[in-house]
mmCIF file of C-alpha atoms in Angstrom:
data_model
loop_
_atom_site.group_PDB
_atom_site.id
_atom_site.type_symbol
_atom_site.label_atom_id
_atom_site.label_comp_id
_atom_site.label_asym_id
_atom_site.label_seq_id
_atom_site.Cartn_x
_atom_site.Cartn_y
_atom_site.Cartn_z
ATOM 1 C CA UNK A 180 11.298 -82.708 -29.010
ATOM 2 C CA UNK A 181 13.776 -85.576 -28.248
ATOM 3 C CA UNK A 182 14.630 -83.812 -24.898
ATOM 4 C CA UNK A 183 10.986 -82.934 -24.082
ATOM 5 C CA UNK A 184 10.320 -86.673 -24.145
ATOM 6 C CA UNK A 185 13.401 -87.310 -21.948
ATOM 7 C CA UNK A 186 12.364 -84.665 -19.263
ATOM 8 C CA UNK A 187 8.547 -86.208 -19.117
ATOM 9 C CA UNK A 188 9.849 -89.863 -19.566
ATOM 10 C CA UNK A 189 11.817 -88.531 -16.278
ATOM 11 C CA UNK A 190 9.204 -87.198 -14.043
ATOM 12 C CA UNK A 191 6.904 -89.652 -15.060
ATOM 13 C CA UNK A 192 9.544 -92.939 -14.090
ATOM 14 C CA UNK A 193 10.407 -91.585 -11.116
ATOM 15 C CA UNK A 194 7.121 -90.666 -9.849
ATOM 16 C CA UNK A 195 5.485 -93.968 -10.919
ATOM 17 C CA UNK A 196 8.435 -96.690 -11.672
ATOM 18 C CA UNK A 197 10.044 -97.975 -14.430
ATOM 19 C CA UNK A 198 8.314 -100.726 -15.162
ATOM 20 C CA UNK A 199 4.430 -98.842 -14.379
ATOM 21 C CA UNK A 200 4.945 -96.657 -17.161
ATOM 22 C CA UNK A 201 4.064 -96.654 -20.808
ATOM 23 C CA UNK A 202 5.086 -95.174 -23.618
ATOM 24 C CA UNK A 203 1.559 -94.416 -24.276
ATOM 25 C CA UNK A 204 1.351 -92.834 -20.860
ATOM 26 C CA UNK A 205 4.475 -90.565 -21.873
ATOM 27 C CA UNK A 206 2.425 -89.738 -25.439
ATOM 28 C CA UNK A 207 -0.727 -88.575 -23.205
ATOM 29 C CA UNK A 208 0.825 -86.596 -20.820
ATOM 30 C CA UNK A 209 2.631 -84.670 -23.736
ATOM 31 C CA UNK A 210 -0.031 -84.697 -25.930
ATOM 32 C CA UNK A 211 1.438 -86.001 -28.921
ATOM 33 C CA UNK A 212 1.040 -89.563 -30.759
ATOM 34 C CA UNK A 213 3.419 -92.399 -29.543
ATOM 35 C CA UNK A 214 4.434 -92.528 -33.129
ATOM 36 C CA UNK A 215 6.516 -88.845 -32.551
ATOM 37 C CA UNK A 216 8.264 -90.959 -29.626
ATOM 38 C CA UNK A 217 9.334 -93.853 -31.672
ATOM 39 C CA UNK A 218 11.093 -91.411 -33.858
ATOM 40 C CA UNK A 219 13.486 -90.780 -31.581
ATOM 41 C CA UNK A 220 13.534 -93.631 -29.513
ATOM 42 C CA UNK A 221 13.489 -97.188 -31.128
ATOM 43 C CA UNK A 222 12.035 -98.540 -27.940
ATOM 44 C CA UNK A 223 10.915 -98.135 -24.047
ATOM 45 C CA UNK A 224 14.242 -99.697 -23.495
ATOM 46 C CA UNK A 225 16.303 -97.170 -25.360
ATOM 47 C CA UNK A 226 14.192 -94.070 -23.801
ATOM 48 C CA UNK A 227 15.114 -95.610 -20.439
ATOM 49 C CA UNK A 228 18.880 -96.122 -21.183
ATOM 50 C CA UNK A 229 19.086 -92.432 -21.880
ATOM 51 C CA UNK A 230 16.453 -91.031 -19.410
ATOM 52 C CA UNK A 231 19.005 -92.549 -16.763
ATOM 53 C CA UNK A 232 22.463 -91.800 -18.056
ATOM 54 C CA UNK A 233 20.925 -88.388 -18.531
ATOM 55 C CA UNK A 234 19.874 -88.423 -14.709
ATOM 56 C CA UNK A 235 23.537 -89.803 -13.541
ATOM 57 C CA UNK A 236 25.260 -86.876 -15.587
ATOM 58 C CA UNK A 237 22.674 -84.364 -13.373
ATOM 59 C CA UNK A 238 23.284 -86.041 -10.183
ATOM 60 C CA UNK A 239 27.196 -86.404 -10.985
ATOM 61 C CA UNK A 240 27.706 -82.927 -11.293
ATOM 62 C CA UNK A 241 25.756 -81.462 -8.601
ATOM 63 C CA UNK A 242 27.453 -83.908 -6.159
ATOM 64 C CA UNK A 243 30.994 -83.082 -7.965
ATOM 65 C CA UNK A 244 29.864 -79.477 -7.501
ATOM 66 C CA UNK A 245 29.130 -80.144 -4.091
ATOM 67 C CA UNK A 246 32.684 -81.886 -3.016
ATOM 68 C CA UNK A 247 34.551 -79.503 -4.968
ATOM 69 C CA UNK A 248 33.049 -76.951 -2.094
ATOM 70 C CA UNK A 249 34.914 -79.073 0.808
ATOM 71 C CA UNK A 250 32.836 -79.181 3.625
ATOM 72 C CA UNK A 251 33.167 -80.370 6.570
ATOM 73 C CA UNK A 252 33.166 -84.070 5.754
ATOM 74 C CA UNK A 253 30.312 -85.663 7.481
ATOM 75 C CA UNK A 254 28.290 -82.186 6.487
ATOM 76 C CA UNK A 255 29.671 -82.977 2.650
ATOM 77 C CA UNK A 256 27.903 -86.462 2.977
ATOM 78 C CA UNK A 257 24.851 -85.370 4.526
ATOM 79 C CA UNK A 258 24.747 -82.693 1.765
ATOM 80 C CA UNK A 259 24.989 -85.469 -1.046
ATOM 81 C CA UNK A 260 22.264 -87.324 0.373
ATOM 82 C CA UNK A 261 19.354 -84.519 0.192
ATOM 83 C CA UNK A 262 20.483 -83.884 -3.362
ATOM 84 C CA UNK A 263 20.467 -87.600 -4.109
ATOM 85 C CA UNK A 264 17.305 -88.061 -2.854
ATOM 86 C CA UNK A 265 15.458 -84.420 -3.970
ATOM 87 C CA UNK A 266 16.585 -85.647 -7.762
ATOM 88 C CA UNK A 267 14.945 -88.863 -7.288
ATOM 89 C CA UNK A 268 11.952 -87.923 -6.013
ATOM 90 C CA UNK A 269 12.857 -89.346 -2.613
ATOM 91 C CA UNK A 270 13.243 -92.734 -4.326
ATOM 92 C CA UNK A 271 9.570 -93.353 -3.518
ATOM 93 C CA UNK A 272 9.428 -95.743 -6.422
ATOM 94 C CA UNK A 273 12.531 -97.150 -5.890
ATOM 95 C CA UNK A 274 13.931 -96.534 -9.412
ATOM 96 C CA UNK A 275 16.990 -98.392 -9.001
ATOM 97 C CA UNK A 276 15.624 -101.269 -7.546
ATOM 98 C CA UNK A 277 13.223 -101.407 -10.484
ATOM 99 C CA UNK A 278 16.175 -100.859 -13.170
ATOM 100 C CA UNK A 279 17.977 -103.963 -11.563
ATOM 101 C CA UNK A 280 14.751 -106.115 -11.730
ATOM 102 C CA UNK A 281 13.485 -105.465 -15.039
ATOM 103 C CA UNK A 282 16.268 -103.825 -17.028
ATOM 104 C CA UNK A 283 19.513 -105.549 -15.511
ATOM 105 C CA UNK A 284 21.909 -104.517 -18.502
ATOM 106 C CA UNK A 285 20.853 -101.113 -18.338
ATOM 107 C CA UNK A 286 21.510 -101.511 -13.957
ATOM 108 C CA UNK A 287 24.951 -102.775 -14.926
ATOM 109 C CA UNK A 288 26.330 -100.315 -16.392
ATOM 110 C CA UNK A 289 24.619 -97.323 -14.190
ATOM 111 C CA UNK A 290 26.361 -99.667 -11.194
ATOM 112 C CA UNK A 291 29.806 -99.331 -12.981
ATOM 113 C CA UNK A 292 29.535 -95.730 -13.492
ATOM 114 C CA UNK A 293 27.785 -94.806 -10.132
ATOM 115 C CA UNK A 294 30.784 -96.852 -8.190
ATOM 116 C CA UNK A 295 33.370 -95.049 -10.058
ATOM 117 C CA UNK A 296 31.714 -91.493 -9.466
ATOM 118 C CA UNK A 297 31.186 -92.452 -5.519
ATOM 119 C CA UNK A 298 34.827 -94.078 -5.121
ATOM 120 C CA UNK A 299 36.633 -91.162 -5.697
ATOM 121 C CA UNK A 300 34.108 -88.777 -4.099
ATOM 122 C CA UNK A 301 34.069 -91.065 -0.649
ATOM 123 C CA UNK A 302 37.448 -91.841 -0.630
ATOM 124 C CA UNK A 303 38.133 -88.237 -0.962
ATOM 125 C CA UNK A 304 36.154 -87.745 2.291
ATOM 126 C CA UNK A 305 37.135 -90.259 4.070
ATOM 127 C CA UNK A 306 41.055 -88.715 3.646
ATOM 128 C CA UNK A 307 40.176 -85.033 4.619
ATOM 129 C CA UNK A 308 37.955 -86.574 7.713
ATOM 130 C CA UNK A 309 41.020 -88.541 8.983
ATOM 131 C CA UNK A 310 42.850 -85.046 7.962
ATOM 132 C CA UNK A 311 40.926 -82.623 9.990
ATOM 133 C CA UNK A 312 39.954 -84.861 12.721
ATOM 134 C CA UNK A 313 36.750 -85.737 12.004
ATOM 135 C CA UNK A 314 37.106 -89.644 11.252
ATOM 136 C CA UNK A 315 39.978 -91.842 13.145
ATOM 137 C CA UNK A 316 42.963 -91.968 11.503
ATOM 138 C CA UNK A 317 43.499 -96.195 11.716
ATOM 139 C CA UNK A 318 40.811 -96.458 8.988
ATOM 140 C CA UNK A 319 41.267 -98.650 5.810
ATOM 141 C CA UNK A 320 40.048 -95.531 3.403
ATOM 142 C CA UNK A 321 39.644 -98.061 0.631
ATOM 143 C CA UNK A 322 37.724 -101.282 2.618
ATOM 144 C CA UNK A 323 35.542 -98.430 3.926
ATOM 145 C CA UNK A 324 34.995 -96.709 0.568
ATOM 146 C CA UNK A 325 33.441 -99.796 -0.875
ATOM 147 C CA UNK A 326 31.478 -101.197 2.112
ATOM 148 C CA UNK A 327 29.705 -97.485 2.091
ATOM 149 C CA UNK A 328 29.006 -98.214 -1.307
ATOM 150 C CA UNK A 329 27.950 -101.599 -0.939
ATOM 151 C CA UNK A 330 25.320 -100.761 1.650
ATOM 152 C CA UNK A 331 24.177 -97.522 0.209
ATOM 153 C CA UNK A 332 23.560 -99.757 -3.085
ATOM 154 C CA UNK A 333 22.068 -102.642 -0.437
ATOM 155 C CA UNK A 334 19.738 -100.874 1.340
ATOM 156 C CA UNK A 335 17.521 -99.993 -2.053
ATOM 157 C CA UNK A 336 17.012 -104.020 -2.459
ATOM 158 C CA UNK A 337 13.250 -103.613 -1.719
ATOM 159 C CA UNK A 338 13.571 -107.731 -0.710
ATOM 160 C CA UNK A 339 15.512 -106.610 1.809
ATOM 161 C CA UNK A 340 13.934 -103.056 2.912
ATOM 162 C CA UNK A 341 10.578 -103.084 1.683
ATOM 163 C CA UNK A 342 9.394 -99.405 1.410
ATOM 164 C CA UNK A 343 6.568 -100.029 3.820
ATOM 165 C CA UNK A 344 8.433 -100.495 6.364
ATOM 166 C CA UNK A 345 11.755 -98.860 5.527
ATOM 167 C CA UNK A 346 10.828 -95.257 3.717
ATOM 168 C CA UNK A 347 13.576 -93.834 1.559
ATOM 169 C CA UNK A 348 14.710 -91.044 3.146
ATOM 170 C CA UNK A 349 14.700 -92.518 7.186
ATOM 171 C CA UNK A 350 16.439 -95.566 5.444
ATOM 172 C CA UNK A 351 19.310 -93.095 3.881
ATOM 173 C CA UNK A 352 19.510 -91.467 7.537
ATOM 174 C CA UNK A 353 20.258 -94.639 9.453
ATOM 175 C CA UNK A 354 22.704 -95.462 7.245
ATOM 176 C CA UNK A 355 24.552 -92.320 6.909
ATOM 177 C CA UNK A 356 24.427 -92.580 10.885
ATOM 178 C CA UNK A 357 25.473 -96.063 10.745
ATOM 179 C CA UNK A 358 28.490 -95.686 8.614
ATOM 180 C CA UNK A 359 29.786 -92.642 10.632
ATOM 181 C CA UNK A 360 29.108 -93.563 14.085
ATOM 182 C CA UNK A 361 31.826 -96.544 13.207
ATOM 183 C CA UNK A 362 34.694 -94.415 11.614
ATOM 184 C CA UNK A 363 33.868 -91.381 13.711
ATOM 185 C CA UNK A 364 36.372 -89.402 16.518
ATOM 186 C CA UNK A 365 34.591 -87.752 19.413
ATOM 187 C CA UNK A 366 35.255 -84.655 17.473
ATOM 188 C CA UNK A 367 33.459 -86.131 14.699
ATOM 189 C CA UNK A 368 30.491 -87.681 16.645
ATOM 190 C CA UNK A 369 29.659 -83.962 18.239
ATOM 191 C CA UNK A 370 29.179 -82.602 14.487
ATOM 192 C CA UNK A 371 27.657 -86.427 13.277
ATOM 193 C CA UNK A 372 25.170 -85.421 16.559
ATOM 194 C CA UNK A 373 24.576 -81.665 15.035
ATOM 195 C CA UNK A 374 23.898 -83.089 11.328
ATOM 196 C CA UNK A 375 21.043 -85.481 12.808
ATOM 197 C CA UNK A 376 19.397 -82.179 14.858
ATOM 198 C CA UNK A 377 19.901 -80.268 11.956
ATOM 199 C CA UNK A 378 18.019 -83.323 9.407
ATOM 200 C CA UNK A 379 15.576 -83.350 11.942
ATOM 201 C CA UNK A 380 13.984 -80.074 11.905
ATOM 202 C CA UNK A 381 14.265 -79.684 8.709
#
């Protein structure tokens, strides 16, 4: 039952926000009382704390799966993104945004892990791009690692990009463009140029 709750609790946060949903929408959508809830979770806090590390240990391993394939390296990061984004719902409710605003412990620690888990993963690309010829090879792999992660942590401030006029998924293109088109070779820019075709007709 616990992870029945977890896997609603899931749809149901990401679909409609953290801080939109009740536990007494989660009880009517399974059809049981919010009592049965309670008895595994003490609180909507707790339920949150594990719907989301539950989510970053999905999300980890598919993108760990997907780096362990070694792609080309701007194809790797494009790759990353649609899985990203198809696991959270195309961030339509901006989960993480809502995490930092109204549980900001809880955003901590998913921060800490999520840096670790995209530190080695874009530092790893970064090196096999300058390897193969795809990236230039006067690049500071580790100021670069962590200004990717900085803006692809930035851009999901909704102050900032409110969705209205920044949607998700265009938002996540333009930066993925942004960040390449400045570490890029020509070799790299005519595959960067085939990703963006390829994005946009599908």
């Amino acid at each position: 039952m616990k992870d029945k709750i977890k896997v609603t609790a899931t749809e149901l946060f990401l679909n409609l926000g953290f801080k939109s949903v009740t536990m007494d929408d989660i009880a009517n959508e399974m059809g049981i009382s919010k009592k049965t809830i309670y008895t595994h979770f003490n609180n909507k806090t707790a339920l949150v704390s594990e719907v989301t590390s539950s989510l970053f240990c999905v999300i980890s391993e598919g993108i760990d799966l997907i780096c362990s394939i070694e792609k080309n390296s701007i194809e790797e990061l494009y790759e990353i993104k649609r899985f990203v984004m198809e696991h959270l719902k195309n961030e339509k409710t901006s989960p993480l945004y809502q995490l930092h605003k109204y549980y900001p412990k809880i955003y901590a620690t998913l921060k800490k892990k999520q840096f670790d888990l995209m530190q080695d993963c874009v530092m790893d690309n970064l090196k096999r791009g300058v390897h193969t010829g795809m990236y230039r090879d006067n690049i500071n792999v580790e100021f670069v690692s962590r200004i990717y992660f900085t803006g692809v942590t930035g851009i999901k401030d909704q102050d900032f990009f409110p969705a209205r006029m920044f949607p998700m998924d265009a938002l996540m293109d333009q930066f993925l463009e942004y960040h390449l088109r400045g570490i890029c070779t020509p070799k790299g820019l005519e595959t960067l140029q085939e990703c963006i075709t390829t994005n946009q007709l599908t």
